Short mmCIF file of C-alpha atoms and ligand atoms in Angstrom, two decimals:
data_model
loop_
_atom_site.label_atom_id
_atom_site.label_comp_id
_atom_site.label_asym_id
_atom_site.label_seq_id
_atom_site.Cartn_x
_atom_site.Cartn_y
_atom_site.Cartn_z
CA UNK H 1 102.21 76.86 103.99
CA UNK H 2 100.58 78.97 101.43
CA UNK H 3 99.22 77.95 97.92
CA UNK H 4 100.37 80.31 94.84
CA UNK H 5 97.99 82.71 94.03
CA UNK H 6 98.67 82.68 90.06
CA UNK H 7 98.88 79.18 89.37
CA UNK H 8 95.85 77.22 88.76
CA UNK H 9 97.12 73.69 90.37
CA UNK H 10 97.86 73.58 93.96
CA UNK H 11 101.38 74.55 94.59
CA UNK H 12 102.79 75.57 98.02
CA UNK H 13 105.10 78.51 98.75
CA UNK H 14 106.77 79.35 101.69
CA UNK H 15 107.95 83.13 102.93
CA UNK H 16 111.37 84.03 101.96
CA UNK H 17 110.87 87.27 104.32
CA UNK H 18 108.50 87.74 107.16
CA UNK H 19 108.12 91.46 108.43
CA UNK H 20 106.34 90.83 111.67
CA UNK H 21 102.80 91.97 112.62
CA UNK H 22 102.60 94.91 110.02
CA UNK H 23 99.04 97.67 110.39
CA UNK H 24 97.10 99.05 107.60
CA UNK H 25 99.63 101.43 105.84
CA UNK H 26 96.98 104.13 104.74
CA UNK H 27 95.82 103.63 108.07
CA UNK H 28 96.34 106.95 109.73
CA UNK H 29 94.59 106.91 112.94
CA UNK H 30 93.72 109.02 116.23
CA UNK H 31 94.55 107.77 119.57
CA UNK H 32 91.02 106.71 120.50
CA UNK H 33 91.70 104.11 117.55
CA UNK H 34 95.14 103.03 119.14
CA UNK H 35 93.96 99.91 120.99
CA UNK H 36 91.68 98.73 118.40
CA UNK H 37 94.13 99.00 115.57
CA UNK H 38 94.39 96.00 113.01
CA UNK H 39 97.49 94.07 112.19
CA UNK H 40 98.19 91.22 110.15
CA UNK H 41 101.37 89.09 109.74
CA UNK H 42 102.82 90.14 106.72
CA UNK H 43 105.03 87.78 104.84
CA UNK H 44 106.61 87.23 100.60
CA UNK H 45 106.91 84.95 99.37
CA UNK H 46 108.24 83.53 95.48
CA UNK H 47 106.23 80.81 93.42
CA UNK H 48 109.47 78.55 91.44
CA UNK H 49 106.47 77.36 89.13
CA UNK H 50 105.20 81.04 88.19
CA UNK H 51 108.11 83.13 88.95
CA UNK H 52 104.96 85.57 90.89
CA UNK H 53 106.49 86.95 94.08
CA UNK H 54 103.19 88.08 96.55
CA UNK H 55 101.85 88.24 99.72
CA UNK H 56 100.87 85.26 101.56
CA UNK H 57 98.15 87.07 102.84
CA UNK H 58 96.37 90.37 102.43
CA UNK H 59 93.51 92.47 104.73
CA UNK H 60 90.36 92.76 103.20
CA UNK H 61 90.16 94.95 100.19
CA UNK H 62 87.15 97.19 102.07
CA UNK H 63 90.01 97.69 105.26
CA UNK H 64 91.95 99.09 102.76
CA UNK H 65 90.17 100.78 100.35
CA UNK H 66 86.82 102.80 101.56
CA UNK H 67 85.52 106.20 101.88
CA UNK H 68 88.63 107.37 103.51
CA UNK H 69 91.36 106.83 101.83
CA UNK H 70 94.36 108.58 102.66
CA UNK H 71 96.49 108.74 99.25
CA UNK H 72 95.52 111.56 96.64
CA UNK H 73 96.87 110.77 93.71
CA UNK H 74 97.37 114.35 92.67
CA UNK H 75 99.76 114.98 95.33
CA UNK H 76 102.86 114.88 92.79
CA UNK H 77 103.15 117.16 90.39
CA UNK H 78 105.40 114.60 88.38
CA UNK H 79 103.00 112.34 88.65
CA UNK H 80 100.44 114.35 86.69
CA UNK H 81 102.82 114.99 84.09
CA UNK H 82 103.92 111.13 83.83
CA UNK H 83 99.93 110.34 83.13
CA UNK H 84 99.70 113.40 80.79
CA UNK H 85 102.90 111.96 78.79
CA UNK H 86 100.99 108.18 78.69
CA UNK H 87 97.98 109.42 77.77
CA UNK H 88 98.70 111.38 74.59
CA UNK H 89 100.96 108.16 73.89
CA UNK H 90 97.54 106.49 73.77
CA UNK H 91 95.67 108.61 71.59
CA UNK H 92 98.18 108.68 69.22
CA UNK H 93 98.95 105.01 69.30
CA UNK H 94 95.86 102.62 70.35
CA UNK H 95 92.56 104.39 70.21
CA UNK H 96 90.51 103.76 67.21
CA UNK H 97 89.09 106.40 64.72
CA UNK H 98 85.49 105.24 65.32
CA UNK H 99 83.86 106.66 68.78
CA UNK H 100 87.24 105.10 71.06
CA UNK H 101 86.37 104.05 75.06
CA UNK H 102 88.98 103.60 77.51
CA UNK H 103 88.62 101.87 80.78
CA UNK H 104 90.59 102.88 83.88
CA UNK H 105 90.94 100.97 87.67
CA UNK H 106 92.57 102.84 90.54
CA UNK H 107 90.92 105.94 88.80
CA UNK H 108 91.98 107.67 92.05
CA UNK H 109 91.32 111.55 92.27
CA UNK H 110 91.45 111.37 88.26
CA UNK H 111 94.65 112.03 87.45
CA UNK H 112 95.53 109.97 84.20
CA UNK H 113 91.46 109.95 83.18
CA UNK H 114 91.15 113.71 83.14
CA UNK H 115 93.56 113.90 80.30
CA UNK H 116 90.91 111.83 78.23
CA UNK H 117 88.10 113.77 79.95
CA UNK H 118 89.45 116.94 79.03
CA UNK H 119 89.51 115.91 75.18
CA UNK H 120 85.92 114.81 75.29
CA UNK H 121 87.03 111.13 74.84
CA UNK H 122 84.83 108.22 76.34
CA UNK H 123 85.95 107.04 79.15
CA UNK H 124 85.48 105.13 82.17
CA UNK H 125 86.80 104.99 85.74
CA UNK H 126 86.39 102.09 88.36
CA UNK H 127 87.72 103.40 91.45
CA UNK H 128 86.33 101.57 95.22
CA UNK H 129 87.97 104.55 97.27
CA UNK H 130 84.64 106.78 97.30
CA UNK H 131 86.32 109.54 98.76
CA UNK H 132 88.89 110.46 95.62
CA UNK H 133 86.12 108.58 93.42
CA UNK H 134 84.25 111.96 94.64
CA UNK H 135 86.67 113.98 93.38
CA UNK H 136 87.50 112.17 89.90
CA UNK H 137 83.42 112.83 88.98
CA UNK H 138 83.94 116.54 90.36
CA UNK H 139 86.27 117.01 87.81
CA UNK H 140 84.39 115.45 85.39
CA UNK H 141 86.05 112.13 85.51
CA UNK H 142 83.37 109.59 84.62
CA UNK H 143 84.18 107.05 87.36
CA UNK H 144 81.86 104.48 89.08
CA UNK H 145 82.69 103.68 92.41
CA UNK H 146 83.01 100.17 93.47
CA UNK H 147 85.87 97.08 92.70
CA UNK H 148 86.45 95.80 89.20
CA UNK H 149 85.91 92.50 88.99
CA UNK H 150 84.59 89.88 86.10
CA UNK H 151 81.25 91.09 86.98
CA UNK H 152 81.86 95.00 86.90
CA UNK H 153 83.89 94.14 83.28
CA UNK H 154 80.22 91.90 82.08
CA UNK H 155 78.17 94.81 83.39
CA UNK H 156 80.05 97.59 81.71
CA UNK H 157 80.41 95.38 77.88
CA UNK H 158 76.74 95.58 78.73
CA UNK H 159 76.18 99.04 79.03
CA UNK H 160 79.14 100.51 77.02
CA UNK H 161 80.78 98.16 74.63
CA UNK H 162 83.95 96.94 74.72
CA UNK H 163 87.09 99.20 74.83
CA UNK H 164 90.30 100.07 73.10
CA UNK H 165 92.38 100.51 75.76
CA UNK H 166 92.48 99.29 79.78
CA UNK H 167 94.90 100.99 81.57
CA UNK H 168 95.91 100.47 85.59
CA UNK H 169 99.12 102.40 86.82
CA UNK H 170 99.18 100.63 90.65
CA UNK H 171 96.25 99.12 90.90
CA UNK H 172 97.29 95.67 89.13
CA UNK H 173 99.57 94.69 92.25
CA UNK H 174 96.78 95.63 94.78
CA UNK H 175 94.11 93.10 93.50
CA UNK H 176 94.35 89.39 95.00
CA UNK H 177 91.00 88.34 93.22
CA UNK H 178 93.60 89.20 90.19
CA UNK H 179 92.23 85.62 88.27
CA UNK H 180 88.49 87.76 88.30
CA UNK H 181 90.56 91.19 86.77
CA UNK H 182 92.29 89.25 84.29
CA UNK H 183 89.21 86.94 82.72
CA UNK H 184 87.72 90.55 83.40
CA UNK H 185 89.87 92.76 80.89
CA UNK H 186 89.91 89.81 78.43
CA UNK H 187 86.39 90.16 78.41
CA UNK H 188 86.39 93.39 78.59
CA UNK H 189 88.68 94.48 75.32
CA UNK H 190 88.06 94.73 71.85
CA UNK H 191 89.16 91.91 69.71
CA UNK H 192 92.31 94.54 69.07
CA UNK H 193 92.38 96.31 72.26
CA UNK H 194 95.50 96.95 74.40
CA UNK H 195 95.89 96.01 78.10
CA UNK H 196 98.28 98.89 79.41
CA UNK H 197 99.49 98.79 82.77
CA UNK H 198 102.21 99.54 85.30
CA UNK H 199 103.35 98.55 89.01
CA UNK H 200 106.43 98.95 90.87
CA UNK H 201 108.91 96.18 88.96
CA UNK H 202 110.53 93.23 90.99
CA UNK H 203 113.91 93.70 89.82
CA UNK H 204 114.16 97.54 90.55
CA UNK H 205 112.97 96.27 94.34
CA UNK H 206 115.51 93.40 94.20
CA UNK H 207 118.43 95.75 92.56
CA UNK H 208 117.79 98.67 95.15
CA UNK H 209 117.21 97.04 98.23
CA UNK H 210 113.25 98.69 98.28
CA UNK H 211 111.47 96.75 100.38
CA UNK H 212 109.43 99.59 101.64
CA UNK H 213 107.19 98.61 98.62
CA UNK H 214 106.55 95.55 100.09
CA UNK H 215 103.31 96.30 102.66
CA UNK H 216 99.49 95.19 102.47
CA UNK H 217 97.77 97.27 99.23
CA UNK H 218 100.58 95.03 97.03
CA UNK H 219 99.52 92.06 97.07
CA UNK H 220 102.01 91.12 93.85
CA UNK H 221 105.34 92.11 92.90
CA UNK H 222 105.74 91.65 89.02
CA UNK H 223 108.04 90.85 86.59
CA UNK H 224 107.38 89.76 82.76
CA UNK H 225 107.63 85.99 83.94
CA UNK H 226 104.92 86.29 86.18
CA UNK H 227 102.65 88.65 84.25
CA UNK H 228 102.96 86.61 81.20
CA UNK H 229 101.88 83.15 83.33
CA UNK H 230 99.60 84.48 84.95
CA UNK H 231 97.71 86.52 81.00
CA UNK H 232 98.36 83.42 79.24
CA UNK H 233 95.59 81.68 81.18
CA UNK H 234 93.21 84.23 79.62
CA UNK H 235 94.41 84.62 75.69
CA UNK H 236 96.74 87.18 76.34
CA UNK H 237 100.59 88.18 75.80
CA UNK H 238 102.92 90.53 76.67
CA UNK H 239 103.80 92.89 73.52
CA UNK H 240 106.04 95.51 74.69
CA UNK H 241 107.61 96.37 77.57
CA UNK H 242 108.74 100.20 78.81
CA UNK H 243 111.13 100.86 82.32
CA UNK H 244 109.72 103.66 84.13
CA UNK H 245 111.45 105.76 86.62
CA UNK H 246 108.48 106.70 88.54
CA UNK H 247 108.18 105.21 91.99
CA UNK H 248 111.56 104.10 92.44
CA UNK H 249 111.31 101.87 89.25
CA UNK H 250 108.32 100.69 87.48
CA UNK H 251 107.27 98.21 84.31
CA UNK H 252 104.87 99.08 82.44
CA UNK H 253 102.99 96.20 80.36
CA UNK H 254 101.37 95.90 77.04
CA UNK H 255 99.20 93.30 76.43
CA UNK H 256 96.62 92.30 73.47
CA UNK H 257 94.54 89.49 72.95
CA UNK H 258 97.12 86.32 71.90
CA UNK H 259 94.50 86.04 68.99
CA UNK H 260 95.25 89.70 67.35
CA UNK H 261 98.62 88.48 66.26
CA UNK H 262 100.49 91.82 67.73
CA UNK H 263 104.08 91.88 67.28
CA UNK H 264 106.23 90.99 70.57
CA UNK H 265 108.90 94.11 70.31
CA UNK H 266 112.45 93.20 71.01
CA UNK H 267 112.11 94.73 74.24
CA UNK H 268 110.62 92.44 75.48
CA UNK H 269 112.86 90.03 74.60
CA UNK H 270 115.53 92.23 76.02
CA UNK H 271 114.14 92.70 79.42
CA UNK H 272 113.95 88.92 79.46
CA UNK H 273 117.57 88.27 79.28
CA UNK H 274 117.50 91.23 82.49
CA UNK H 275 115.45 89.20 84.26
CA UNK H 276 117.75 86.12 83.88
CA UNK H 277 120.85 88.52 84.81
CA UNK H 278 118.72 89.86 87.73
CA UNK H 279 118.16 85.91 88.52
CA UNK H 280 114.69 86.70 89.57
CA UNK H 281 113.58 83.12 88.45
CA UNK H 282 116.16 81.87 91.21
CA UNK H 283 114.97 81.54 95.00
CA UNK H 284 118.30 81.96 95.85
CA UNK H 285 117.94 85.87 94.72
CA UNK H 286 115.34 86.19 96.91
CA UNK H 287 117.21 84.83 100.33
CA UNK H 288 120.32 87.29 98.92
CA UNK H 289 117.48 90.48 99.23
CA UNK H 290 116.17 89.06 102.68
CA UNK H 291 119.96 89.31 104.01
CA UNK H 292 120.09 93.08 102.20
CA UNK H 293 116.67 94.13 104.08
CA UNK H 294 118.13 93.25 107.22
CA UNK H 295 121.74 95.15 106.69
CA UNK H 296 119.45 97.88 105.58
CA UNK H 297 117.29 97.88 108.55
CA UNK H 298 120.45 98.15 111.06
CA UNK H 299 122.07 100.62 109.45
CA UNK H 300 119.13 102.70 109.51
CA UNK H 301 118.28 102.14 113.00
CA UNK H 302 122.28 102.70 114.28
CA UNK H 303 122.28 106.21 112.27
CA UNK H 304 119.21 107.74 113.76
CA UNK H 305 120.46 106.41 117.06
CA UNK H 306 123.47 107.71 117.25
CA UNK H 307 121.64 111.34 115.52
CA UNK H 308 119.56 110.91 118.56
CA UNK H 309 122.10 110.17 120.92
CA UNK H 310 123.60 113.72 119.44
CA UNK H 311 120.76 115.38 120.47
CA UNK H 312 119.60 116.63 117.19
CA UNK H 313 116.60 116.38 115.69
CA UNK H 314 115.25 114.08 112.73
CA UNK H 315 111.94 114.81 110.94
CA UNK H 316 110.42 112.10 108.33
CA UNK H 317 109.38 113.74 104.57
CA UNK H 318 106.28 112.53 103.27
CA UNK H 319 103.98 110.04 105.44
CA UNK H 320 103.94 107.66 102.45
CA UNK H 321 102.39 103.83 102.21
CA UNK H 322 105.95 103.04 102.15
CA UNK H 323 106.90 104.96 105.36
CA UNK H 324 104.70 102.29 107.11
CA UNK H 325 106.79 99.00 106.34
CA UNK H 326 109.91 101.34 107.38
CA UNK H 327 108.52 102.85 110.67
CA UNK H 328 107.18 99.40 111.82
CA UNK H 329 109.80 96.87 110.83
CA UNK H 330 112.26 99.09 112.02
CA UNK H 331 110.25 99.98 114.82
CA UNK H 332 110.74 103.60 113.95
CA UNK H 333 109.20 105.38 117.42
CA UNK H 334 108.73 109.05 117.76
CA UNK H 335 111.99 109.31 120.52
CA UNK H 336 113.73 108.34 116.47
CA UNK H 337 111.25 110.53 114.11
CA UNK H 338 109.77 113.72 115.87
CA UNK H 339 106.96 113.55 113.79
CA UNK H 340 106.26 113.18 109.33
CA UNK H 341 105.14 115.93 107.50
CA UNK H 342 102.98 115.37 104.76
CA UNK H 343 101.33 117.91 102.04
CA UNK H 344 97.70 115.62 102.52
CA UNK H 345 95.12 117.39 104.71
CA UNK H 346 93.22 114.15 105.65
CA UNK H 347 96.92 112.67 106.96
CA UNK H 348 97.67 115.87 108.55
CA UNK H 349 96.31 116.00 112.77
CA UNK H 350 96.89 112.11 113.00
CA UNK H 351 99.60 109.39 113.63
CA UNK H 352 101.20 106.63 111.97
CA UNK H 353 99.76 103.33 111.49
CA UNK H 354 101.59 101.11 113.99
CA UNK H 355 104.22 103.51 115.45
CA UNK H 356 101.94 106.31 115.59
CA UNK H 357 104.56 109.15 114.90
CA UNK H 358 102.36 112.55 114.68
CA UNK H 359 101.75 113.49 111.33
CA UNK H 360 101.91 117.19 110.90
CA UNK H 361 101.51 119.61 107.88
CA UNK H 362 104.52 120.65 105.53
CA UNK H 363 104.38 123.75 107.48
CA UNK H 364 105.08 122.47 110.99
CA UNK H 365 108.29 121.30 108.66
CA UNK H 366 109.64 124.71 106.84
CA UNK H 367 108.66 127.10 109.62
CA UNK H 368 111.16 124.93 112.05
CA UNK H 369 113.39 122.94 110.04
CA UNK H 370 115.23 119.77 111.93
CA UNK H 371 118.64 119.13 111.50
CA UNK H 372 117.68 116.10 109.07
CA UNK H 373 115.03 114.85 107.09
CA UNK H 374 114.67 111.05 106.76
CA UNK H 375 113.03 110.95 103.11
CA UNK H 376 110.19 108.62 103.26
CA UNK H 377 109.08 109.99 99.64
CA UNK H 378 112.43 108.94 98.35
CA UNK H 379 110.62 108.07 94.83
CA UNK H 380 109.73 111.86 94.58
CA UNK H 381 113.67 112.69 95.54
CA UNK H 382 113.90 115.26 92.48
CA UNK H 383 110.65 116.80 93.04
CA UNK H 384 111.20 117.12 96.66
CA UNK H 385 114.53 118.42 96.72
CA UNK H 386 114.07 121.07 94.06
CA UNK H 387 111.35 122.67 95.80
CA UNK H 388 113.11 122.42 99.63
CA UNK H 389 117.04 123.90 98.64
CA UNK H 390 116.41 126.42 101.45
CA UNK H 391 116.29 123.28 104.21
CA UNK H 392 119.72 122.28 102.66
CA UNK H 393 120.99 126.20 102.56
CA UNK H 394 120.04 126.54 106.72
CA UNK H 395 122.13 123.42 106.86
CA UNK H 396 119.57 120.44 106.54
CA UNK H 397 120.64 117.04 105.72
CA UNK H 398 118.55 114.55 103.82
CA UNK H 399 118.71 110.95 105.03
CA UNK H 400 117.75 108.40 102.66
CA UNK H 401 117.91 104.10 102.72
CA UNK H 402 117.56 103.41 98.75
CA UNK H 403 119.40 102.00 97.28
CA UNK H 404 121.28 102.60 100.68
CA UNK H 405 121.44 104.05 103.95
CA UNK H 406 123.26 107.63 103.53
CA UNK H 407 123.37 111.13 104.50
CA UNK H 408 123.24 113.97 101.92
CA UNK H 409 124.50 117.12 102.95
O1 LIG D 1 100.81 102.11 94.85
C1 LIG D 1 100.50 103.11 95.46
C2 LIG D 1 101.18 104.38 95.10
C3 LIG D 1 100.96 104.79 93.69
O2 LIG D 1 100.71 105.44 95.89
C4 LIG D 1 99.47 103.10 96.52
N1 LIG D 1 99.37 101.79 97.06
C5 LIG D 1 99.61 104.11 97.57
C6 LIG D 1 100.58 105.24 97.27
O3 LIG D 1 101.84 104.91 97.82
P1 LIG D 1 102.68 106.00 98.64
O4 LIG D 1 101.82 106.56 99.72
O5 LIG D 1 103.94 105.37 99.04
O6 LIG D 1 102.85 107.10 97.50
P2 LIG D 1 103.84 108.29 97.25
O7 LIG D 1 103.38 108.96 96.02
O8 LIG D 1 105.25 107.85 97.30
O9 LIG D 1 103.64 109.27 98.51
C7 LIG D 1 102.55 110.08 98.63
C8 LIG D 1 102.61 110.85 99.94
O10 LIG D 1 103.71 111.73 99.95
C9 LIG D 1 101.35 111.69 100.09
O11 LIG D 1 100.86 111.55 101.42
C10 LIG D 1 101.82 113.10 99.87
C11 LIG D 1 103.27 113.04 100.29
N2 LIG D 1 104.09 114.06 99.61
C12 LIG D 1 104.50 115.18 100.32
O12 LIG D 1 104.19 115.33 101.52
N3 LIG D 1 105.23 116.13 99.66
C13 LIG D 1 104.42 113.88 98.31
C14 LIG D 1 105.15 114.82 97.63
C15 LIG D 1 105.53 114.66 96.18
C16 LIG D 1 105.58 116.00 98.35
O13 LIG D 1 106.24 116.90 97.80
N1 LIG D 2 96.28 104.91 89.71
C1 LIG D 2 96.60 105.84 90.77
C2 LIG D 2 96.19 105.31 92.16
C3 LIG D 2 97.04 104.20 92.73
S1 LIG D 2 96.59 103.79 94.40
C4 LIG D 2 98.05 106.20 90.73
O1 LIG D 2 98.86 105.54 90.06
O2 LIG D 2 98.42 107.15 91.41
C5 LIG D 2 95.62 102.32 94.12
C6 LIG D 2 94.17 102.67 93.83
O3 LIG D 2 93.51 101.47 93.37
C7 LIG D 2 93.38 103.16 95.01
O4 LIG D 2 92.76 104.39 94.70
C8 LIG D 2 92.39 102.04 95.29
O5 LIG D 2 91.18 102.48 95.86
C9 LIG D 2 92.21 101.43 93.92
N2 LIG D 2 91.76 100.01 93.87
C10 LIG D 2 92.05 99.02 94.74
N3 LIG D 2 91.45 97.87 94.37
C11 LIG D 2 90.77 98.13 93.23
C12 LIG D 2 89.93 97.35 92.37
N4 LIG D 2 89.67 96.05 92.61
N5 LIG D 2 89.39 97.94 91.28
C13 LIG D 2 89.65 99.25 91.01
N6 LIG D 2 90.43 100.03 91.79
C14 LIG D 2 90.98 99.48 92.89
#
């Protein structure tokens, strides 16, 4: 039995899914790191007090995040142009006329904070990863390399000031010292500064059956129930709300200080009345998904069986975080997936974490296409497809599992 992580008194949760022994999911690896590969027993679970869905445990932040990271930000060109959108919604919208600073965690390779770099606006990136920390500062990305934390937020009001606007797209849900972050960003803001931030959203994973976004980097699973217990405990509210379509469904959050008297937008209040649709205040929503991952999981298996079993061959697209909780809880093998290609250089030569399917370069997949591609980067489905039509014209198939298991011809 687990305590919640949000809530302040004691109050025990219990797993409404357990996944097994799960590895590292950036943790591409040779085989002379086979036998000493790391697992941990990955289970979610739902707080009834909080509404926070999480992790009942997580690896150590430095196993996951280090000097080799494996995810690049900058390996979607939608992506880019989602941050590029978000950023000139800033500056037009929260930054202040006087000298305006904006903070930034899961900098990454730089791809929202070069947008503010590029327009010669102070900023400030906290990214741990010191490999695409490296190449944030190359490209002129002010970023300082370590964890954000209360005591990174004290040090920087220190140094810098406070700041306008914090922003986090995917980093929130990775952080289980989140009570530090929070106190943190309170601390951290200007009296009328904006917390802006967005993670995959619980009732998107709920709705479409998503559970690959369940594996050890997120650590929480948010919805505006949780976010809004967990801020409160730090002067802070939710003040508008905005659905994403980005990574198979994301929130993203505005907060301000409670103090600053903001306006709550009505949709907020709408999204609200989804959540109570959605019933993701109900524990009994959560055993309904459980029974929808495992349907999921069979019908994936049976289909790449019997593709097997036809002697034809299957290739996964895109050697994604998500990929992991798919290839292991499925227990995906290499006789099922002949190997993943993946655009990343540093993924490219090695295997996958657990299953250790090969992981081979996009070339390995257009100079010899398979007769199907099981499309582990099935949040970049337009931006994938549009660029590989001739797979589909020389008769490829794409297989994908969200919101269900099908084949498109
Ligand atoms: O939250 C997180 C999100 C933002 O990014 C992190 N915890 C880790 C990571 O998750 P992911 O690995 O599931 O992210 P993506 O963006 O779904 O997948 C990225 C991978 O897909 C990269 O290895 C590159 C690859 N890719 C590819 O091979 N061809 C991606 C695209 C768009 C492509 O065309
Ligand atoms: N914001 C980027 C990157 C998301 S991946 C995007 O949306 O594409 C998550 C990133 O958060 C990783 O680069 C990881 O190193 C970083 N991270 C993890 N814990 C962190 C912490 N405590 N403070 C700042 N960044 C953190």
């Amino acid at each position: 039995m687990s305590n919640c992580l949000i809530c302040k008194e004691p109050t025990p949760i219990e797993p409404f899914i357990s996944f097994g022994k799960m590895p590292i999911a950036n943790g591409f690896l040779g085989p002379l790191d086979f036998d000493k590969e790391y697992f941990f027993e990955m289970e979610v679970g739902f707080c009834s007090k909080c509404c926070m869905v999480q992790l009942l445990s997580q690896p150590d932040p430095e196993q996951m995040f280090h000097d080799n990271y494996a995810f690049f930000s900058s390996t979607s060109v939608r992506m880019a142009e989602h941050f590029r959108v978000i950023s000139d919604t800033i500056r037009r919208d929260y930054l202040s006329d006087q000298d305006p600073f904006v903070v930034e965690i899961g900098t990454n390779d730089g791809i929202f904070l070069q947008n503010f770099a590029k327009a010669n606006i102070r900023h400030l990136g906290v990214e741990p990863s010191a490999n695409v920390a490296a190449v944030a500062n190359q490209k002129g990305v002010h970023t300082l390399c370590r964890f954000f934390n209360l005591e990174t937020a004290n040090e920087i009001v220190a140094k810098q000031g406070q700041a306008d606007v914090f922003f986090g797209a995917n980093v929130m849900c990775h952080i289980l010292d989140i009570h530090s972050v929070a106190e943190g960003i309170a601390r951290l803001l200007k009296p009328n500064g904006v917390l802006i931030f967005e993670d995959p959203y619980l009732g998107d994973i709920i709705e479409k059956t998503s559970y690959d976004q369940i594996y050890d980097e997120h650590a929480f699973y948010f919805s505006i129930a949780s976010v809004n217990n967990l801020f409160q405990q730090y002067g802070m509210h939710i003040v508008d709300v905005a659905p994403q379509s980005v990574h198979g469904g994301s929130m993203r959050y505005v907060l301000a200080h409670r103090a600053a008297n903001r306006q709550v937008t009505d949709a907020v209040r709408l999204q609200v009345d989804e959540e109570a649709r959605l019933g993701l205040q109900n524990p009994s929503t959560f055993q309904k998904f459980r029974q929808n991952v495992e349907r999921s999981r069979e019908e994936l298996v049976k289909l790449l069986q019997a593709i097997r079993d036809q002697g034809k061959r299957v290739v996964g697209y895109a050697a994604t975080s998500k990929s992991t909780t798919i290839t292991n809880y499925c227990q995906l093998d290499s006789e099922l997936v002949e190997f993943i290609s993946d655009t990343t250089p540093l993924k490219q030569g090695k295997f996958s974490p657990g299953m250790h399917i090969p992981v081979r370069s996009h070339a390995d997949f257009s100079q010899n296409y398979p007769d199907f591609a099981l499309l582990f980067g099935w949040n970049h489905a337009q931006e994938i497809m549009a660029k590989e039509q001739a797979f589909v014209q020389r008769g490829g198939k794409w297989i994908v599992y969200v919101p269900e298991v099908k084949v498109i011809a």
